[in-house]
Amino acid sequence: MVKALTLKVQFYDNRDIYYPGQILAGYLDTDIRRDVQINYISVRLLGQANSSPPMGMVDDDDDDDDDDGDRDDYQRRTSTVKLDENQYQASIIDRIIVPWGKGNFADDQKPIRHDILTAGHHRFPFAFVLPEEGLPSSVKAGSTFTINYQISATIVFPHRPSYTVHQSFFIFEVVDVNLPRYVKSSKTDTKEIKISKLCCLHGSIRITASTNHVGFRPGEPVCMNVRVQNNSHKIIRYLRAKLIQIVEIKAKLKQFNRTIEHICSEKHSIKSIVQDEELIWEKEPLQIPSVPPTVNSCPAISINYAVEIQAVLPRKYHLVVRIPITIGTVRLFINTSASVTAYRSGVDTNCRLDGSESVKQQLKGTISDAVAFKDVELDFNERRQASL
């Protein structure tokens, strides 16, 4: 069957990166050597989030003691956990259209009528309007967690197994760090500890920190304003700043949810801070490497970031200030309304399908009239204002 039939998914302009609210358009190319009876050809837009928290990182909140008995009991319980209890899968988007074939298509119901697809080369265009909200950015971190999007094309035969091919693409959630809530400076956070000696109060150590913005992009520096005051007899060995990635992974069972923290970048001060001295960082840069953006719209996974300032004292004691920040995707505003208008008017923009035909003409009949273009266009400005 494979030799007699080929099927391939192609995106227009060879794009593989899209933003919420844009139009994902493409076509199916199929070559058939001889006439074949087919129920229908379907195109499915599927987005899924999969998480599998590592069992070696389980934190048992019910056990307060760390004795050997509790540890052995923990190992016995985690070793008997089934794989499906530790995994979690959430559907982000699931839409389907039928570019070829007639009959009722709903759930598992197949068309009653079988049509003949003649031998030769055939091209079937398709298009989906991506929703403006609820599409988190594509993320992949091995088998621990993934957010994946793909187009699945299926040819359904009446008396033989179906033939399916997949084509993945990437979604970048629009996190515009130019919005006022991201441009403003972070709240100044202050931590202080009292130092005692021979049961008497003997000074304090105080740290105050803030960042120049709340929102950043990968490749930009986080400018930190930090002031450390040492009014005690202890020596602060050095000041350390870290960019922390905080990943919350959800499992099928709530008790197996995990939080993983990863250091993306860090820097240290050179000098130590002795008694009655202070250290000031003014607009001290901390570089942001290439990292995934902040993700909070996914039911299975969330990714957040924070700048952590540590005053490192002897005996592994740290005075810590943690400032939450947001990692965005693009600064440019993605004009969804313009994309929809271009689609409806046939304007040759990013949704261009062919140089000789308009978008509307080529996709005529591939998207049902039930697609809510009107809602997308009319409600766009209201939703944008509400998000601000």
mmCIF file of C-alpha atoms in Angstrom:
data_model
loop_
_atom_site.group_PDB
_atom_site.id
_atom_site.type_symbol
_atom_site.label_atom_id
_atom_site.label_comp_id
_atom_site.label_asym_id
_atom_site.label_seq_id
_atom_site.Cartn_x
_atom_site.Cartn_y
_atom_site.Cartn_z
ATOM 1 C CA MET A 1 0.000 0.000 0.000
ATOM 2 C CA VAL A 2 2.828 2.381 0.798
ATOM 3 C CA LYS A 3 4.405 1.900 -2.615
ATOM 4 C CA ALA A 4 1.096 2.410 -4.408
ATOM 5 C CA LEU A 5 0.255 5.564 -2.425
ATOM 6 C CA THR A 6 2.249 8.416 -0.934
ATOM 7 C CA LEU A 7 0.996 11.211 1.320
ATOM 8 C CA LYS A 8 2.870 14.289 2.476
ATOM 9 C CA VAL A 9 1.944 17.354 4.562
ATOM 10 C CA GLN A 10 3.347 20.701 3.430
ATOM 11 C CA PHE A 11 2.976 24.132 5.035
ATOM 12 C CA TYR A 12 2.739 27.168 2.798
ATOM 13 C CA ASP A 13 5.988 29.149 2.541
ATOM 14 C CA ASN A 14 7.650 26.212 4.372
ATOM 15 C CA ARG A 15 6.766 27.811 7.696
ATOM 16 C CA ASP A 16 7.090 25.798 10.872
ATOM 17 C CA ILE A 17 6.637 28.577 13.481
ATOM 18 C CA TYR A 18 3.268 30.154 14.220
ATOM 19 C CA TYR A 19 1.737 32.494 16.780
ATOM 20 C CA PRO A 20 -1.717 32.240 18.385
ATOM 21 C CA GLY A 21 -4.375 33.882 16.244
ATOM 22 C CA GLN A 22 -2.565 33.293 12.962
ATOM 23 C CA ILE A 23 -3.762 31.045 10.141
ATOM 24 C CA LEU A 24 -2.009 27.710 9.745
ATOM 25 C CA ALA A 25 -2.399 26.807 6.086
ATOM 26 C CA GLY A 26 -0.937 24.128 3.884
ATOM 27 C CA TYR A 27 -1.792 21.285 1.574
ATOM 28 C CA LEU A 28 -1.661 17.512 1.281
ATOM 29 C CA ASP A 29 0.251 16.027 -1.634
ATOM 30 C CA THR A 30 -0.682 12.488 -2.589
ATOM 31 C CA ASP A 31 0.380 10.293 -5.500
ATOM 32 C CA ILE A 32 -1.692 7.222 -6.357
ATOM 33 C CA ARG A 33 -0.696 4.635 -8.959
ATOM 34 C CA ARG A 34 -4.189 3.281 -9.547
ATOM 35 C CA ASP A 35 -7.759 4.177 -8.730
ATOM 36 C CA VAL A 36 -8.576 3.453 -5.103
ATOM 37 C CA GLN A 37 -11.764 3.432 -3.062
ATOM 38 C CA ILE A 38 -11.562 5.827 -0.103
ATOM 39 C CA ASN A 39 -13.979 6.818 2.631
ATOM 40 C CA TYR A 40 -12.465 10.236 3.250
ATOM 41 C CA ILE A 41 -9.244 12.171 3.802
ATOM 42 C CA SER A 42 -9.012 14.046 7.091
ATOM 43 C CA VAL A 43 -6.612 16.658 8.457
ATOM 44 C CA ARG A 44 -6.266 16.932 12.217
ATOM 45 C CA LEU A 45 -4.714 19.775 14.197
ATOM 46 C CA LEU A 46 -3.507 18.335 17.489
ATOM 47 C CA GLY A 47 -1.723 19.945 20.413
ATOM 48 C CA GLN A 48 -0.816 17.951 23.514
ATOM 49 C CA ALA A 49 1.121 18.451 26.720
ATOM 50 C CA ASN A 50 2.768 15.384 28.224
ATOM 51 C CA SER A 51 4.485 15.237 31.583
ATOM 52 C CA SER A 52 6.192 12.433 33.442
ATOM 53 C CA PRO A 53 7.689 13.633 36.755
ATOM 54 C CA PRO A 54 10.929 11.777 37.561
ATOM 55 C CA MET A 55 10.309 9.361 40.407
ATOM 56 C CA GLY A 56 13.742 9.949 41.906
ATOM 57 C CA MET A 57 12.725 13.515 42.752
ATOM 58 C CA VAL A 58 9.614 12.750 44.790
ATOM 59 C CA ASP A 59 9.113 14.963 47.834
ATOM 60 C CA ASP A 60 6.809 13.279 50.321
ATOM 61 C CA ASP A 61 4.915 16.061 52.018
ATOM 62 C CA ASP A 62 3.246 13.665 54.457
ATOM 63 C CA ASP A 63 6.498 12.546 56.102
ATOM 64 C CA ASP A 64 8.132 15.132 58.304
ATOM 65 C CA ASP A 65 10.895 12.869 59.613
ATOM 66 C CA ASP A 66 13.883 11.768 57.578
ATOM 67 C CA ASP A 67 14.680 8.603 59.491
ATOM 68 C CA ASP A 68 15.514 5.304 57.801
ATOM 69 C CA GLY A 69 12.070 3.861 58.433
ATOM 70 C CA ASP A 70 10.341 6.660 56.536
ATOM 71 C CA ARG A 71 12.867 6.447 53.727
ATOM 72 C CA ASP A 72 12.376 2.701 53.325
ATOM 73 C CA ASP A 73 8.615 3.155 53.361
ATOM 74 C CA TYR A 74 8.907 5.857 50.701
ATOM 75 C CA GLN A 75 10.993 3.578 48.473
ATOM 76 C CA ARG A 76 8.491 0.743 48.793
ATOM 77 C CA ARG A 77 5.568 2.976 47.867
ATOM 78 C CA THR A 78 7.250 4.683 44.903
ATOM 79 C CA SER A 79 8.547 1.406 43.496
ATOM 80 C CA THR A 80 4.973 0.128 43.157
ATOM 81 C CA VAL A 81 3.657 3.211 41.332
ATOM 82 C CA LYS A 82 2.372 2.359 37.881
ATOM 83 C CA LEU A 83 3.722 4.292 34.941
ATOM 84 C CA ASP A 84 0.311 5.643 33.944
ATOM 85 C CA GLU A 85 -0.177 7.014 37.469
ATOM 86 C CA ASN A 86 2.987 9.069 37.150
ATOM 87 C CA GLN A 87 2.226 10.428 33.689
ATOM 88 C CA TYR A 88 -0.164 13.186 32.747
ATOM 89 C CA GLN A 89 -1.463 14.130 29.322
ATOM 90 C CA ALA A 90 -3.550 17.187 28.552
ATOM 91 C CA SER A 91 -5.169 18.098 25.260
ATOM 92 C CA ILE A 92 -4.484 21.700 24.240
ATOM 93 C CA ILE A 93 -6.245 21.784 20.885
ATOM 94 C CA ASP A 94 -7.918 19.116 18.761
ATOM 95 C CA ARG A 95 -9.630 20.088 15.511
ATOM 96 C CA ILE A 96 -10.358 18.133 12.374
ATOM 97 C CA ILE A 97 -11.498 18.919 8.835
ATOM 98 C CA VAL A 98 -12.272 16.693 5.836
ATOM 99 C CA PRO A 99 -10.824 18.154 2.611
ATOM 100 C CA TRP A 100 -11.995 15.165 0.540
ATOM 101 C CA GLY A 101 -14.890 12.733 0.961
ATOM 102 C CA LYS A 102 -18.618 12.970 1.491
ATOM 103 C CA GLY A 103 -20.956 11.823 4.226
ATOM 104 C CA ASN A 104 -21.473 12.445 7.897
ATOM 105 C CA PHE A 105 -18.248 12.904 9.852
ATOM 106 C CA ALA A 106 -18.730 13.102 13.603
ATOM 107 C CA ASP A 107 -16.708 11.310 16.256
ATOM 108 C CA ASP A 108 -16.127 7.719 15.082
ATOM 109 C CA GLN A 109 -18.974 7.713 12.559
ATOM 110 C CA LYS A 110 -17.695 7.059 9.043
ATOM 111 C CA PRO A 111 -19.259 8.284 5.827
ATOM 112 C CA ILE A 112 -21.628 5.767 4.326
ATOM 113 C CA ARG A 113 -20.613 6.595 0.795
ATOM 114 C CA HIS A 114 -17.290 5.443 -0.660
ATOM 115 C CA ASP A 115 -15.685 7.565 -3.380
ATOM 116 C CA ILE A 116 -13.056 6.705 -5.940
ATOM 117 C CA LEU A 117 -9.836 8.688 -5.893
ATOM 118 C CA THR A 118 -8.385 8.430 -9.363
ATOM 119 C CA ALA A 119 -4.783 7.585 -10.101
ATOM 120 C CA GLY A 120 -2.293 10.433 -10.352
ATOM 121 C CA HIS A 121 -1.172 13.411 -8.316
ATOM 122 C CA HIS A 122 -3.658 15.202 -6.051
ATOM 123 C CA ARG A 123 -3.337 18.282 -3.862
ATOM 124 C CA PHE A 124 -5.773 19.102 -1.058
ATOM 125 C CA PRO A 125 -5.399 22.499 0.662
ATOM 126 C CA PHE A 126 -6.324 22.960 4.312
ATOM 127 C CA ALA A 127 -6.297 25.767 6.865
ATOM 128 C CA PHE A 128 -6.946 26.277 10.564
ATOM 129 C CA VAL A 129 -7.420 29.515 12.476
ATOM 130 C CA LEU A 130 -5.317 29.164 15.609
ATOM 131 C CA PRO A 131 -7.069 30.409 18.751
ATOM 132 C CA GLU A 132 -5.736 33.603 20.272
ATOM 133 C CA GLU A 133 -5.615 32.204 23.800
ATOM 134 C CA GLY A 134 -4.795 28.893 25.414
ATOM 135 C CA LEU A 135 -1.875 27.911 23.171
ATOM 136 C CA PRO A 136 1.310 27.630 25.267
ATOM 137 C CA SER A 137 4.689 27.726 23.560
ATOM 138 C CA SER A 138 6.194 24.517 22.246
ATOM 139 C CA VAL A 139 8.576 22.981 24.768
ATOM 140 C CA LYS A 140 10.567 19.763 24.803
ATOM 141 C CA ALA A 141 12.670 18.470 27.681
ATOM 142 C CA GLY A 142 13.358 14.833 26.925
ATOM 143 C CA SER A 143 10.816 12.454 28.427
ATOM 144 C CA THR A 144 10.120 14.696 31.428
ATOM 145 C CA PHE A 145 7.737 17.137 29.757
ATOM 146 C CA THR A 146 6.788 18.201 26.239
ATOM 147 C CA ILE A 147 4.330 20.581 24.620
ATOM 148 C CA ASN A 148 3.947 19.425 21.037
ATOM 149 C CA TYR A 149 1.828 20.486 18.064
ATOM 150 C CA GLN A 150 1.325 18.572 14.840
ATOM 151 C CA ILE A 151 -0.815 18.138 11.745
ATOM 152 C CA SER A 152 -1.974 14.567 11.113
ATOM 153 C CA ALA A 153 -3.273 13.638 7.663
ATOM 154 C CA THR A 154 -5.212 10.377 7.354
ATOM 155 C CA ILE A 155 -6.589 8.480 4.373
ATOM 156 C CA VAL A 156 -9.385 6.178 5.538
ATOM 157 C CA PHE A 157 -10.110 3.127 3.396
ATOM 158 C CA PRO A 158 -13.330 1.094 3.621
ATOM 159 C CA HIS A 159 -11.749 -2.361 3.970
ATOM 160 C CA ARG A 160 -8.119 -1.836 4.959
ATOM 161 C CA PRO A 161 -6.143 0.000 7.670
ATOM 162 C CA SER A 162 -5.940 3.764 7.468
ATOM 163 C CA TYR A 163 -2.780 5.506 6.299
ATOM 164 C CA THR A 164 -1.567 8.430 8.463
ATOM 165 C CA VAL A 165 1.366 10.844 8.284
ATOM 166 C CA HIS A 166 2.371 13.526 10.791
ATOM 167 C CA GLN A 167 4.078 16.909 10.483
ATOM 168 C CA SER A 168 5.125 18.841 13.579
ATOM 169 C CA PHE A 169 5.289 22.618 13.911
ATOM 170 C CA PHE A 170 6.084 25.134 16.658
ATOM 171 C CA ILE A 171 3.880 27.584 18.530
ATOM 172 C CA PHE A 172 5.293 30.688 20.205
ATOM 173 C CA GLU A 173 2.867 32.111 22.722
ATOM 174 C CA VAL A 174 2.769 35.886 22.482
ATOM 175 C CA VAL A 175 4.267 37.283 25.679
ATOM 176 C CA ASP A 176 4.794 40.936 24.805
ATOM 177 C CA VAL A 177 7.331 42.303 27.259
ATOM 178 C CA ASN A 178 6.598 45.823 26.028
ATOM 179 C CA LEU A 179 3.291 45.864 27.875
ATOM 180 C CA PRO A 180 3.231 48.242 30.856
ATOM 181 C CA ARG A 181 3.059 45.446 33.431
ATOM 182 C CA TYR A 182 6.361 44.044 32.126
ATOM 183 C CA VAL A 183 8.239 47.303 31.469
ATOM 184 C CA LYS A 184 7.941 48.636 35.004
ATOM 185 C CA SER A 185 10.642 47.938 37.576
ATOM 186 C CA SER A 186 10.187 45.025 39.921
ATOM 187 C CA LYS A 187 9.152 45.540 43.516
ATOM 188 C CA THR A 188 12.081 46.070 45.848
ATOM 189 C CA ASP A 189 12.530 43.067 48.104
ATOM 190 C CA THR A 190 14.371 43.260 51.407
ATOM 191 C CA LYS A 191 15.586 40.525 53.730
ATOM 192 C CA GLU A 192 17.338 40.972 57.066
ATOM 193 C CA ILE A 193 18.718 38.638 59.717
ATOM 194 C CA LYS A 194 19.738 39.432 63.274
ATOM 195 C CA ILE A 195 23.113 38.120 64.405
ATOM 196 C CA SER A 196 23.627 37.154 68.026
ATOM 197 C CA LYS A 197 26.782 36.358 69.974
ATOM 198 C CA LEU A 198 26.907 34.885 73.482
ATOM 199 C CA CYS A 199 23.114 35.209 73.744
ATOM 200 C CA CYS A 200 23.306 38.925 72.992
ATOM 201 C CA LEU A 201 22.174 40.750 69.876
ATOM 202 C CA HIS A 202 25.235 41.575 67.839
ATOM 203 C CA GLY A 203 24.183 43.398 64.667
ATOM 204 C CA SER A 204 22.374 42.413 61.485
ATOM 205 C CA ILE A 205 22.843 41.684 57.791
ATOM 206 C CA ARG A 206 20.492 43.340 55.349
ATOM 207 C CA ILE A 207 20.032 42.807 51.606
ATOM 208 C CA THR A 208 17.842 44.908 49.295
ATOM 209 C CA ALA A 209 17.350 44.005 45.627
ATOM 210 C CA SER A 210 15.281 44.899 42.560
ATOM 211 C CA THR A 211 15.470 44.566 38.761
ATOM 212 C CA ASN A 212 15.064 47.219 36.087
ATOM 213 C CA HIS A 213 12.152 45.394 34.426
ATOM 214 C CA VAL A 214 9.754 42.536 35.039
ATOM 215 C CA GLY A 215 9.743 41.195 31.466
ATOM 216 C CA PHE A 216 12.766 40.172 29.397
ATOM 217 C CA ARG A 217 13.674 38.246 26.262
ATOM 218 C CA PRO A 218 16.364 35.572 25.840
ATOM 219 C CA GLY A 219 19.693 37.227 25.085
ATOM 220 C CA GLU A 220 18.925 40.344 27.107
ATOM 221 C CA PRO A 221 20.619 41.193 30.419
ATOM 222 C CA VAL A 222 18.722 41.540 33.658
ATOM 223 C CA CYS A 223 19.986 44.723 35.303
ATOM 224 C CA MET A 224 20.051 44.236 39.069
ATOM 225 C CA ASN A 225 20.151 46.890 41.762
ATOM 226 C CA VAL A 226 21.441 45.299 44.957
ATOM 227 C CA ARG A 227 22.623 46.698 48.277
ATOM 228 C CA VAL A 228 24.101 44.494 50.990
ATOM 229 C CA GLN A 229 24.839 45.954 54.427
ATOM 230 C CA ASN A 230 26.914 43.999 56.907
ATOM 231 C CA ASN A 231 26.423 45.391 60.411
ATOM 232 C CA SER A 232 27.581 42.257 62.189
ATOM 233 C CA HIS A 233 30.801 40.503 63.156
ATOM 234 C CA LYS A 234 30.307 37.842 60.464
ATOM 235 C CA ILE A 235 32.023 37.958 57.084
ATOM 236 C CA ILE A 236 29.921 37.691 53.943
ATOM 237 C CA ARG A 237 32.068 35.533 51.693
ATOM 238 C CA TYR A 238 30.583 36.816 48.436
ATOM 239 C CA LEU A 239 27.377 37.890 46.725
ATOM 240 C CA ARG A 240 25.867 35.522 44.170
ATOM 241 C CA ALA A 241 23.129 36.173 41.589
ATOM 242 C CA LYS A 242 21.362 33.361 39.742
ATOM 243 C CA LEU A 243 18.673 33.095 37.090
ATOM 244 C CA ILE A 244 16.439 30.227 38.224
ATOM 245 C CA GLN A 245 14.087 28.292 35.950
ATOM 246 C CA ILE A 246 11.174 26.875 37.958
ATOM 247 C CA VAL A 247 9.316 24.031 36.227
ATOM 248 C CA GLU A 248 6.165 22.610 37.785
ATOM 249 C CA ILE A 249 5.286 19.198 36.353
ATOM 250 C CA LYS A 250 1.887 17.674 37.023
ATOM 251 C CA ALA A 251 1.208 13.952 37.177
ATOM 252 C CA LYS A 252 -2.026 12.024 36.873
ATOM 253 C CA LEU A 253 -2.102 11.691 40.652
ATOM 254 C CA LYS A 254 -1.639 14.959 42.526
ATOM 255 C CA GLN A 255 0.816 13.533 45.051
ATOM 256 C CA PHE A 256 3.322 12.943 42.250
ATOM 257 C CA ASN A 257 3.435 16.573 41.105
ATOM 258 C CA ARG A 258 7.002 17.851 41.070
ATOM 259 C CA THR A 259 8.805 21.189 41.040
ATOM 260 C CA ILE A 260 12.231 21.258 39.408
ATOM 261 C CA GLU A 261 14.582 24.227 39.649
ATOM 262 C CA HIS A 262 17.429 24.745 37.230
ATOM 263 C CA ILE A 263 20.174 27.391 37.265
ATOM 264 C CA CYS A 264 20.266 29.057 33.838
ATOM 265 C CA SER A 265 23.059 31.556 34.560
ATOM 266 C CA GLU A 266 24.881 33.024 37.547
ATOM 267 C CA LYS A 267 27.602 35.440 38.617
ATOM 268 C CA HIS A 268 29.583 36.194 41.795
ATOM 269 C CA SER A 269 31.081 39.218 43.424
ATOM 270 C CA ILE A 270 34.859 39.269 43.794
ATOM 271 C CA LYS A 271 35.259 40.831 47.230
ATOM 272 C CA SER A 272 34.019 39.640 50.574
ATOM 273 C CA ILE A 273 32.029 41.978 52.816
ATOM 274 C CA VAL A 274 33.420 42.438 56.303
ATOM 275 C CA GLN A 275 31.921 44.140 59.346
ATOM 276 C CA ASP A 276 30.498 47.663 58.826
ATOM 277 C CA GLU A 277 30.942 47.453 55.063
ATOM 278 C CA GLU A 278 28.422 47.354 52.261
ATOM 279 C CA LEU A 279 28.365 46.186 48.656
ATOM 280 C CA ILE A 280 26.330 47.949 45.990
ATOM 281 C CA TRP A 281 25.428 46.605 42.564
ATOM 282 C CA GLU A 282 23.905 49.282 40.355
ATOM 283 C CA LYS A 283 22.464 48.034 37.060
ATOM 284 C CA GLU A 284 24.629 44.934 37.338
ATOM 285 C CA PRO A 285 23.878 42.744 34.279
ATOM 286 C CA LEU A 286 22.941 39.071 34.479
ATOM 287 C CA GLN A 287 22.715 37.581 31.004
ATOM 288 C CA ILE A 288 19.665 35.531 30.000
ATOM 289 C CA PRO A 289 20.670 32.549 27.834
ATOM 290 C CA SER A 290 18.504 30.838 25.220
ATOM 291 C CA VAL A 291 15.667 29.447 27.355
ATOM 292 C CA PRO A 292 11.972 28.644 26.773
ATOM 293 C CA PRO A 293 9.567 31.492 27.507
ATOM 294 C CA THR A 294 7.368 31.698 30.568
ATOM 295 C CA VAL A 295 4.489 29.208 30.273
ATOM 296 C CA ASN A 296 1.426 29.516 32.508
ATOM 297 C CA SER A 297 -1.402 28.583 30.130
ATOM 298 C CA CYS A 298 -0.735 24.830 30.034
ATOM 299 C CA PRO A 299 -2.667 22.482 32.368
ATOM 300 C CA ALA A 300 0.182 19.958 32.603
ATOM 301 C CA ILE A 301 3.307 22.123 32.782
ATOM 302 C CA SER A 302 4.245 25.600 33.951
ATOM 303 C CA ILE A 303 7.583 27.353 33.477
ATOM 304 C CA ASN A 304 8.509 30.431 35.496
ATOM 305 C CA TYR A 305 11.706 32.348 36.199
ATOM 306 C CA ALA A 306 13.194 34.254 39.094
ATOM 307 C CA VAL A 307 16.380 36.174 39.846
ATOM 308 C CA GLU A 308 17.840 34.975 43.122
ATOM 309 C CA ILE A 309 20.321 37.113 45.072
ATOM 310 C CA GLN A 310 22.314 35.312 47.775
ATOM 311 C CA ALA A 311 24.571 36.727 50.453
ATOM 312 C CA VAL A 312 26.774 33.703 51.159
ATOM 313 C CA LEU A 313 27.856 33.386 54.785
ATOM 314 C CA PRO A 314 30.118 30.815 56.457
ATOM 315 C CA ARG A 315 28.766 27.355 57.342
ATOM 316 C CA LYS A 316 26.618 27.161 54.201
ATOM 317 C CA TYR A 317 24.158 29.784 55.401
ATOM 318 C CA HIS A 318 22.647 32.089 52.776
ATOM 319 C CA LEU A 319 20.518 35.187 53.026
ATOM 320 C CA VAL A 320 18.304 34.952 49.931
ATOM 321 C CA VAL A 321 16.109 37.382 47.993
ATOM 322 C CA ARG A 322 14.108 35.980 45.057
ATOM 323 C CA ILE A 323 12.545 38.294 42.438
ATOM 324 C CA PRO A 324 10.070 36.772 39.921
ATOM 325 C CA ILE A 325 10.532 37.801 36.279
ATOM 326 C CA THR A 326 8.862 36.936 32.977
ATOM 327 C CA ILE A 327 10.667 35.653 29.880
ATOM 328 C CA GLY A 328 8.795 36.784 26.763
ATOM 329 C CA THR A 329 8.842 35.681 23.140
ATOM 330 C CA VAL A 330 8.687 38.732 20.888
ATOM 331 C CA ARG A 331 8.423 42.447 21.377
ATOM 332 C CA LEU A 332 6.549 42.978 18.115
ATOM 333 C CA PHE A 333 2.788 43.027 18.294
ATOM 334 C CA ILE A 334 1.246 40.151 16.331
ATOM 335 C CA ASN A 335 -1.674 41.668 14.435
ATOM 336 C CA THR A 336 -4.142 38.812 14.420
ATOM 337 C CA SER A 337 -6.966 40.970 13.117
ATOM 338 C CA ALA A 338 -4.888 41.901 10.080
ATOM 339 C CA SER A 339 -4.201 38.226 9.372
ATOM 340 C CA VAL A 340 -7.904 37.368 9.420
ATOM 341 C CA THR A 341 -8.726 40.367 7.244
ATOM 342 C CA ALA A 342 -6.028 39.293 4.788
ATOM 343 C CA TYR A 343 -7.494 35.821 4.660
ATOM 344 C CA ARG A 344 -10.992 37.057 3.933
ATOM 345 C CA SER A 345 -9.939 39.613 1.337
ATOM 346 C CA GLY A 346 -7.306 37.515 -0.422
ATOM 347 C CA VAL A 347 -4.442 39.859 0.375
ATOM 348 C CA ASP A 348 -1.091 38.160 -0.287
ATOM 349 C CA THR A 349 0.572 38.365 3.158
ATOM 350 C CA ASN A 350 2.087 35.733 5.444
ATOM 351 C CA CYS A 351 -0.929 33.543 4.671
ATOM 352 C CA ARG A 352 -0.120 33.541 0.964
ATOM 353 C CA LEU A 353 -0.919 30.226 -0.673
ATOM 354 C CA ASP A 354 -0.036 30.763 -4.299
ATOM 355 C CA GLY A 355 1.213 33.633 -6.404
ATOM 356 C CA SER A 356 -1.519 33.251 -9.009
ATOM 357 C CA GLU A 357 -4.539 32.764 -6.782
ATOM 358 C CA SER A 358 -5.845 34.514 -3.723
ATOM 359 C CA VAL A 359 -5.957 32.861 -0.331
ATOM 360 C CA LYS A 360 -9.727 32.870 -0.304
ATOM 361 C CA GLN A 361 -9.964 31.275 -3.746
ATOM 362 C CA GLN A 362 -7.483 28.485 -3.078
ATOM 363 C CA LEU A 363 -9.004 27.561 0.253
ATOM 364 C CA LYS A 364 -12.587 27.788 -0.947
ATOM 365 C CA GLY A 365 -14.403 24.798 0.467
ATOM 366 C CA THR A 366 -11.591 23.642 2.730
ATOM 367 C CA ILE A 367 -12.882 25.463 5.789
ATOM 368 C CA SER A 368 -16.547 25.259 6.682
ATOM 369 C CA ASP A 369 -18.623 28.369 7.141
ATOM 370 C CA ALA A 370 -18.831 27.479 10.828
ATOM 371 C CA VAL A 371 -15.335 28.866 11.402
ATOM 372 C CA ALA A 372 -15.919 31.963 13.523
ATOM 373 C CA PHE A 373 -14.073 34.558 11.473
ATOM 374 C CA LYS A 374 -16.558 37.164 12.597
ATOM 375 C CA ASP A 375 -15.966 36.427 16.278
ATOM 376 C CA VAL A 376 -12.214 36.459 15.784
ATOM 377 C CA GLU A 377 -12.334 39.826 14.071
ATOM 378 C CA LEU A 378 -14.960 41.614 16.151
ATOM 379 C CA ASP A 379 -13.892 40.392 19.580
ATOM 380 C CA PHE A 380 -10.159 40.763 19.030
ATOM 381 C CA ASN A 381 -9.851 44.361 20.181
ATOM 382 C CA GLU A 382 -12.052 43.762 23.237
ATOM 383 C CA ARG A 383 -9.993 40.781 24.369
ATOM 384 C CA ARG A 384 -6.738 42.643 23.753
ATOM 385 C CA GLN A 385 -7.894 45.563 25.899
ATOM 386 C CA ALA A 386 -9.026 43.183 28.642
ATOM 387 C CA SER A 387 -5.619 41.498 28.701
ATOM 388 C CA LEU A 388 -3.927 44.844 29.241
#
